[in-house]
Amino acid sequence: ELTVRTSIRVLIRIIDVSAYIFGYTFINNFFIYSHKRSKDLLLLVPFLIFISKTLLSGGRLDIIKILIAYVVMAYIQQKRKVGWDKVISHKYMRLGFVGLIAGIPTFYYSLFLSGRSTTRTVFESISTYLGGSIQHFNQYIQNPIGVAEVFGDESFVAIMNILGNLGFVNYNSTVHLEFRQLGITMGNVYTFFRRPWHDFGLVGMYIFSFVVGVFFAIFYLKLRKSRAGFKLDIHTIIYSYFFYWIFLSSIEQYSFTTISLFTLVFI
């Protein structure tokens, strides 16, 4: 049984990594360098399998994360092609706006494809996703839970669970936080700042945020100096994979909680 579970986890990570790598190649070939060959459409197969896998598991967040990664990949590769000091054409901004307008109802109705249901309208659902986390963070500040029992109790869940399984620390926890009532809804996301505030205090939260900002700034500067061009660039893929930390920071702190160490190893 353990072997079967391990094999399934490995297969899932292979699907994830393939969707990122083949997606990067498709964007490079089809959009950036306009090598539009019909066979390149096969590069989308891993992405379609990835979507099916995600919806079958009842989630949608991973789809948002990979779409964010694709946008970042396209931006970096386009800048490398035309020059970092050049302004990207407005057509990409218009395309992004159209994608956003189309993506909102798609995100809502994908809930039903994943086997779940809701009585909320599309606008109620989106407003809850976008604004609920800020309200929940305010609730946490007004009524916090107990202090962290171990270092990085909420911020480093994945790492601490690995250390716990190896017997180095007494720790076994889930990445999910407690639910709180907000009007007629319940939620358990608290923006980027809840976890480091809980684990390290107010000053620690500022330091944690600063370190994350420095990490992305240094990584971005290194990408700007590199000359990857048309070839596959693993560093760009990894940076794009990480970027949802920033994009979704108003919703949740994803840095060391839901990051897949296995996915990074495979990449």
mmCIF file of C-alpha atoms in Angstrom:
data_model
loop_
_atom_site.group_PDB
_atom_site.id
_atom_site.type_symbol
_atom_site.label_atom_id
_atom_site.label_comp_id
_atom_site.label_asym_id
_atom_site.label_seq_id
_atom_site.Cartn_x
_atom_site.Cartn_y
_atom_site.Cartn_z
ATOM 1 C CA GLU A 1 0.000 0.000 0.000
ATOM 2 C CA LEU A 2 2.844 2.385 0.840
ATOM 3 C CA THR A 3 4.505 1.575 -2.485
ATOM 4 C CA VAL A 4 1.263 2.335 -4.338
ATOM 5 C CA ARG A 5 0.832 5.672 -2.548
ATOM 6 C CA THR A 6 4.448 6.597 -3.275
ATOM 7 C CA SER A 7 4.056 5.674 -6.941
ATOM 8 C CA ILE A 8 0.922 7.817 -7.220
ATOM 9 C CA ARG A 9 2.676 10.787 -5.611
ATOM 10 C CA VAL A 10 5.618 10.427 -7.997
ATOM 11 C CA LEU A 11 3.242 10.192 -10.978
ATOM 12 C CA ILE A 12 1.417 13.350 -9.839
ATOM 13 C CA ARG A 13 4.706 15.247 -9.546
ATOM 14 C CA ILE A 14 5.752 14.078 -13.014
ATOM 15 C CA ILE A 15 2.463 15.449 -14.369
ATOM 16 C CA ASP A 16 3.028 18.755 -12.552
ATOM 17 C CA VAL A 17 6.601 19.175 -13.750
ATOM 18 C CA SER A 18 5.704 18.180 -17.317
ATOM 19 C CA ALA A 19 2.950 20.827 -17.399
ATOM 20 C CA TYR A 20 5.437 23.533 -16.368
ATOM 21 C CA ILE A 21 8.270 22.473 -18.677
ATOM 22 C CA PHE A 22 6.149 21.714 -21.746
ATOM 23 C CA GLY A 23 4.136 24.892 -21.121
ATOM 24 C CA TYR A 24 7.360 26.910 -21.125
ATOM 25 C CA THR A 25 8.406 25.293 -24.403
ATOM 26 C CA PHE A 26 5.008 25.965 -25.991
ATOM 27 C CA ILE A 27 5.059 29.636 -24.953
ATOM 28 C CA ASN A 28 8.602 30.014 -26.275
ATOM 29 C CA ASN A 29 7.900 28.315 -29.590
ATOM 30 C CA PHE A 30 4.391 29.512 -30.330
ATOM 31 C CA PHE A 31 4.213 33.032 -28.906
ATOM 32 C CA ILE A 32 7.698 34.440 -28.317
ATOM 33 C CA TYR A 33 9.582 33.195 -31.382
ATOM 34 C CA SER A 34 6.523 32.438 -33.580
ATOM 35 C CA HIS A 35 7.662 28.948 -34.554
ATOM 36 C CA LYS A 36 4.043 27.964 -35.092
ATOM 37 C CA ARG A 37 4.030 24.316 -36.031
ATOM 38 C CA SER A 38 0.939 22.167 -35.651
ATOM 39 C CA LYS A 39 2.901 19.526 -33.774
ATOM 40 C CA ASP A 40 3.689 22.098 -31.074
ATOM 41 C CA LEU A 41 0.056 21.841 -29.989
ATOM 42 C CA LEU A 42 1.003 18.460 -28.523
ATOM 43 C CA LEU A 43 2.994 20.409 -25.946
ATOM 44 C CA LEU A 44 -0.352 21.377 -24.393
ATOM 45 C CA VAL A 45 -1.224 17.756 -23.589
ATOM 46 C CA PRO A 46 0.583 17.760 -20.198
ATOM 47 C CA PHE A 47 -1.279 20.978 -19.271
ATOM 48 C CA LEU A 48 -4.644 19.415 -20.152
ATOM 49 C CA ILE A 49 -3.761 16.336 -18.093
ATOM 50 C CA PHE A 50 -2.716 18.663 -15.269
ATOM 51 C CA ILE A 51 -6.100 20.443 -15.366
ATOM 52 C CA SER A 52 -7.970 17.128 -15.348
ATOM 53 C CA LYS A 53 -5.915 15.868 -12.420
ATOM 54 C CA THR A 54 -6.489 19.060 -10.448
ATOM 55 C CA LEU A 55 -10.257 19.108 -11.029
ATOM 56 C CA LEU A 56 -10.573 15.418 -10.168
ATOM 57 C CA SER A 57 -8.832 16.101 -6.866
ATOM 58 C CA GLY A 58 -11.497 18.730 -6.071
ATOM 59 C CA GLY A 59 -9.181 21.750 -6.198
ATOM 60 C CA ARG A 60 -8.616 24.738 -8.452
ATOM 61 C CA LEU A 61 -5.750 26.620 -6.834
ATOM 62 C CA ASP A 62 -3.051 24.690 -8.705
ATOM 63 C CA ILE A 63 -4.612 25.795 -12.003
ATOM 64 C CA ILE A 64 -4.340 29.448 -10.942
ATOM 65 C CA LYS A 65 -0.720 28.880 -9.896
ATOM 66 C CA ILE A 66 0.328 27.364 -13.205
ATOM 67 C CA LEU A 67 -1.450 30.084 -15.208
ATOM 68 C CA ILE A 68 0.426 32.700 -13.171
ATOM 69 C CA ALA A 69 3.652 30.841 -13.964
ATOM 70 C CA TYR A 70 2.845 30.851 -17.684
ATOM 71 C CA VAL A 71 2.278 34.622 -17.649
ATOM 72 C CA VAL A 72 5.606 35.188 -15.866
ATOM 73 C CA MET A 73 7.411 32.874 -18.303
ATOM 74 C CA ALA A 74 5.962 34.768 -21.264
ATOM 75 C CA TYR A 75 6.919 38.133 -19.748
ATOM 76 C CA ILE A 76 10.524 37.123 -19.038
ATOM 77 C CA GLN A 77 11.067 35.502 -22.417
ATOM 78 C CA GLN A 78 9.510 38.435 -24.285
ATOM 79 C CA LYS A 79 11.746 40.863 -22.385
ATOM 80 C CA ARG A 80 14.787 38.762 -23.241
ATOM 81 C CA LYS A 81 13.799 38.900 -26.891
ATOM 82 C CA VAL A 82 13.034 42.627 -27.271
ATOM 83 C CA GLY A 83 15.243 43.983 -24.482
ATOM 84 C CA TRP A 84 14.585 44.677 -20.818
ATOM 85 C CA ASP A 85 14.381 48.431 -21.389
ATOM 86 C CA LYS A 86 11.750 48.144 -24.123
ATOM 87 C CA VAL A 87 8.053 48.535 -23.327
ATOM 88 C CA ILE A 88 6.023 45.437 -24.143
ATOM 89 C CA SER A 89 3.311 45.992 -26.741
ATOM 90 C CA HIS A 90 -0.119 47.031 -25.497
ATOM 91 C CA LYS A 91 -1.589 44.002 -27.227
ATOM 92 C CA TYR A 92 -0.242 41.840 -24.403
ATOM 93 C CA MET A 93 -1.969 44.067 -21.862
ATOM 94 C CA ARG A 94 -5.224 43.815 -23.799
ATOM 95 C CA LEU A 95 -4.780 40.064 -24.017
ATOM 96 C CA GLY A 96 -4.215 39.906 -20.267
ATOM 97 C CA PHE A 97 -7.327 41.991 -19.607
ATOM 98 C CA VAL A 98 -9.445 39.739 -21.829
ATOM 99 C CA GLY A 99 -7.971 36.709 -20.082
ATOM 100 C CA LEU A 100 -8.898 38.170 -16.696
ATOM 101 C CA ILE A 101 -12.481 38.881 -17.761
ATOM 102 C CA ALA A 102 -12.838 35.383 -19.196
ATOM 103 C CA GLY A 103 -11.011 33.777 -16.287
ATOM 104 C CA ILE A 104 -13.347 35.015 -13.543
ATOM 105 C CA PRO A 105 -16.466 33.100 -14.675
ATOM 106 C CA THR A 106 -14.293 30.167 -15.734
ATOM 107 C CA PHE A 107 -12.866 29.956 -12.215
ATOM 108 C CA TYR A 108 -16.373 30.069 -10.747
ATOM 109 C CA TYR A 109 -17.902 27.392 -12.978
ATOM 110 C CA SER A 110 -14.883 25.113 -12.638
ATOM 111 C CA LEU A 111 -16.130 24.573 -9.079
ATOM 112 C CA PHE A 112 -18.929 22.425 -10.464
ATOM 113 C CA LEU A 113 -16.518 20.519 -12.712
ATOM 114 C CA SER A 114 -14.535 19.558 -9.614
ATOM 115 C CA GLY A 115 -17.637 17.946 -8.096
ATOM 116 C CA ARG A 116 -18.446 20.722 -5.629
ATOM 117 C CA SER A 117 -21.389 23.109 -5.403
ATOM 118 C CA THR A 118 -22.230 26.526 -3.993
ATOM 119 C CA THR A 119 -25.280 28.735 -3.482
ATOM 120 C CA ARG A 120 -23.242 31.922 -3.966
ATOM 121 C CA THR A 121 -23.297 33.898 -7.193
ATOM 122 C CA VAL A 122 -20.166 34.430 -9.261
ATOM 123 C CA PHE A 123 -19.705 37.936 -7.837
ATOM 124 C CA GLU A 124 -20.198 36.757 -4.247
ATOM 125 C CA SER A 125 -17.660 33.973 -4.743
ATOM 126 C CA ILE A 126 -15.018 36.207 -6.322
ATOM 127 C CA SER A 127 -15.452 38.944 -3.706
ATOM 128 C CA THR A 128 -15.080 36.325 -0.975
ATOM 129 C CA TYR A 129 -11.852 35.028 -2.524
ATOM 130 C CA LEU A 130 -10.406 38.500 -3.054
ATOM 131 C CA GLY A 131 -11.519 40.244 0.132
ATOM 132 C CA GLY A 132 -12.314 37.561 2.671
ATOM 133 C CA SER A 133 -8.686 36.914 3.586
ATOM 134 C CA ILE A 134 -8.156 40.544 4.635
ATOM 135 C CA GLN A 135 -11.215 40.418 6.880
ATOM 136 C CA HIS A 136 -10.083 37.104 8.378
ATOM 137 C CA PHE A 137 -6.639 38.569 9.085
ATOM 138 C CA ASN A 138 -8.325 41.427 10.924
ATOM 139 C CA GLN A 139 -10.317 38.860 12.915
ATOM 140 C CA TYR A 140 -7.098 37.052 13.801
ATOM 141 C CA ILE A 141 -5.455 40.264 15.044
ATOM 142 C CA GLN A 142 -8.472 40.961 17.245
ATOM 143 C CA ASN A 143 -8.741 37.379 18.464
ATOM 144 C CA PRO A 144 -5.441 35.498 17.959
ATOM 145 C CA ILE A 145 -4.896 31.857 18.800
ATOM 146 C CA GLY A 146 -2.170 30.601 21.155
ATOM 147 C CA VAL A 147 1.518 31.203 20.510
ATOM 148 C CA ALA A 148 3.483 28.910 18.224
ATOM 149 C CA GLU A 149 4.644 25.739 19.976
ATOM 150 C CA VAL A 150 7.590 25.145 17.628
ATOM 151 C CA PHE A 151 9.687 27.373 15.383
ATOM 152 C CA GLY A 152 7.872 27.993 12.104
ATOM 153 C CA ASP A 153 4.720 26.241 13.325
ATOM 154 C CA GLU A 154 2.563 27.730 10.547
ATOM 155 C CA SER A 155 5.155 29.170 8.147
ATOM 156 C CA PHE A 156 7.273 26.060 7.541
ATOM 157 C CA VAL A 157 4.657 23.296 7.692
ATOM 158 C CA ALA A 158 6.054 21.221 4.821
ATOM 159 C CA ILE A 159 9.637 21.411 6.104
ATOM 160 C CA MET A 160 8.634 20.749 9.727
ATOM 161 C CA ASN A 161 6.546 17.725 8.727
ATOM 162 C CA ILE A 162 9.554 16.252 6.928
ATOM 163 C CA LEU A 163 11.719 16.828 10.014
ATOM 164 C CA GLY A 164 8.956 15.313 12.139
ATOM 165 C CA ASN A 165 8.778 12.193 9.957
ATOM 166 C CA LEU A 166 12.553 11.842 10.263
ATOM 167 C CA GLY A 167 12.285 12.073 14.052
ATOM 168 C CA PHE A 168 14.207 15.314 14.489
ATOM 169 C CA VAL A 169 11.264 17.223 15.985
ATOM 170 C CA ASN A 170 7.932 16.353 17.545
ATOM 171 C CA TYR A 171 5.692 17.800 14.851
ATOM 172 C CA ASN A 172 2.800 16.622 12.703
ATOM 173 C CA SER A 173 0.453 19.257 11.330
ATOM 174 C CA THR A 174 -1.568 20.357 8.312
ATOM 175 C CA VAL A 175 -1.155 23.495 6.228
ATOM 176 C CA HIS A 176 -4.798 24.407 6.789
ATOM 177 C CA LEU A 177 -5.601 27.051 9.405
ATOM 178 C CA GLU A 178 -8.697 27.359 11.576
ATOM 179 C CA PHE A 179 -11.989 28.470 10.035
ATOM 180 C CA ARG A 180 -13.663 31.713 11.086
ATOM 181 C CA GLN A 181 -17.154 33.021 10.459
ATOM 182 C CA LEU A 182 -17.496 35.994 8.103
ATOM 183 C CA GLY A 183 -21.124 36.905 7.508
ATOM 184 C CA ILE A 184 -22.783 33.873 5.971
ATOM 185 C CA THR A 185 -19.476 32.358 4.883
ATOM 186 C CA MET A 186 -16.626 30.530 6.581
ATOM 187 C CA GLY A 187 -12.990 30.914 5.625
ATOM 188 C CA ASN A 188 -9.475 29.967 6.690
ATOM 189 C CA VAL A 189 -7.181 32.184 4.592
ATOM 190 C CA TYR A 190 -5.537 35.199 6.251
ATOM 191 C CA THR A 191 -3.266 36.948 3.697
ATOM 192 C CA PHE A 192 0.513 36.604 3.534
ATOM 193 C CA PHE A 193 1.057 38.093 6.985
ATOM 194 C CA ARG A 194 -0.874 35.781 9.329
ATOM 195 C CA ARG A 195 1.587 32.882 9.476
ATOM 196 C CA PRO A 196 4.818 34.867 10.116
ATOM 197 C CA TRP A 197 2.957 37.105 12.601
ATOM 198 C CA HIS A 198 1.827 34.029 14.529
ATOM 199 C CA ASP A 199 5.238 32.336 14.423
ATOM 200 C CA PHE A 200 7.653 35.240 14.860
ATOM 201 C CA GLY A 201 5.670 38.221 16.142
ATOM 202 C CA LEU A 202 5.226 41.641 14.533
ATOM 203 C CA VAL A 203 8.946 42.374 14.071
ATOM 204 C CA GLY A 204 9.539 38.851 12.804
ATOM 205 C CA MET A 205 6.752 39.305 10.267
ATOM 206 C CA TYR A 206 8.479 42.423 8.895
ATOM 207 C CA ILE A 207 11.809 40.590 8.689
ATOM 208 C CA PHE A 208 10.190 37.574 7.033
ATOM 209 C CA SER A 209 8.496 39.798 4.428
ATOM 210 C CA PHE A 210 11.773 41.630 3.781
ATOM 211 C CA VAL A 211 13.676 38.372 3.256
ATOM 212 C CA VAL A 212 11.057 37.106 0.788
ATOM 213 C CA GLY A 213 11.274 40.414 -1.107
ATOM 214 C CA VAL A 214 15.075 40.236 -1.246
ATOM 215 C CA PHE A 215 14.909 36.639 -2.495
ATOM 216 C CA PHE A 216 12.666 37.561 -5.424
ATOM 217 C CA ALA A 217 14.645 40.718 -6.213
ATOM 218 C CA ILE A 218 17.968 38.848 -6.394
ATOM 219 C CA PHE A 219 16.442 36.001 -8.405
ATOM 220 C CA TYR A 220 14.894 38.498 -10.850
ATOM 221 C CA LEU A 221 18.175 40.384 -11.304
ATOM 222 C CA LYS A 222 19.982 37.121 -12.042
ATOM 223 C CA LEU A 223 17.384 36.271 -14.688
ATOM 224 C CA ARG A 224 17.836 39.693 -16.271
ATOM 225 C CA LYS A 225 21.582 39.138 -16.555
ATOM 226 C CA SER A 226 21.278 35.629 -17.986
ATOM 227 C CA ARG A 227 21.046 35.024 -21.724
ATOM 228 C CA ALA A 228 18.845 31.974 -21.996
ATOM 229 C CA GLY A 229 17.245 32.953 -25.309
ATOM 230 C CA PHE A 230 15.386 30.213 -27.144
ATOM 231 C CA LYS A 231 16.728 27.284 -25.151
ATOM 232 C CA LEU A 232 15.025 25.753 -22.119
ATOM 233 C CA ASP A 233 15.865 27.704 -18.963
ATOM 234 C CA ILE A 234 15.197 25.851 -15.712
ATOM 235 C CA HIS A 235 15.849 28.971 -13.629
ATOM 236 C CA THR A 236 13.037 30.837 -15.389
ATOM 237 C CA ILE A 237 10.685 27.911 -14.795
ATOM 238 C CA ILE A 238 11.575 27.778 -11.095
ATOM 239 C CA TYR A 239 11.164 31.548 -10.694
ATOM 240 C CA SER A 240 7.798 31.384 -12.451
ATOM 241 C CA TYR A 241 6.765 28.461 -10.250
ATOM 242 C CA PHE A 242 7.596 30.495 -7.138
ATOM 243 C CA PHE A 243 5.928 33.703 -8.306
ATOM 244 C CA TYR A 244 2.478 32.796 -7.035
ATOM 245 C CA TRP A 245 3.861 33.611 -3.561
ATOM 246 C CA ILE A 246 3.761 37.261 -4.621
ATOM 247 C CA PHE A 247 0.658 37.228 -6.787
ATOM 248 C CA LEU A 248 -1.485 35.498 -4.169
ATOM 249 C CA SER A 249 -0.005 37.243 -1.126
ATOM 250 C CA SER A 250 -3.229 39.157 -0.516
ATOM 251 C CA ILE A 251 -4.967 35.814 -0.043
ATOM 252 C CA GLU A 252 -2.514 33.505 1.709
ATOM 253 C CA GLN A 253 1.142 32.992 2.619
ATOM 254 C CA TYR A 254 2.149 30.162 0.315
ATOM 255 C CA SER A 255 5.929 30.348 0.541
ATOM 256 C CA PHE A 256 6.925 27.407 2.705
ATOM 257 C CA THR A 257 3.483 25.947 3.398
ATOM 258 C CA THR A 258 2.104 24.510 0.169
ATOM 259 C CA ILE A 259 5.270 24.513 -1.905
ATOM 260 C CA SER A 260 6.021 21.041 -3.267
ATOM 261 C CA LEU A 261 9.611 20.082 -2.556
ATOM 262 C CA PHE A 262 9.137 17.042 -4.791
ATOM 263 C CA THR A 263 8.112 19.248 -7.724
ATOM 264 C CA LEU A 264 11.228 21.387 -7.283
ATOM 265 C CA VAL A 265 13.450 18.307 -7.175
ATOM 266 C CA PHE A 266 11.899 16.967 -10.382
ATOM 267 C CA ILE A 267 12.323 20.332 -12.146
#
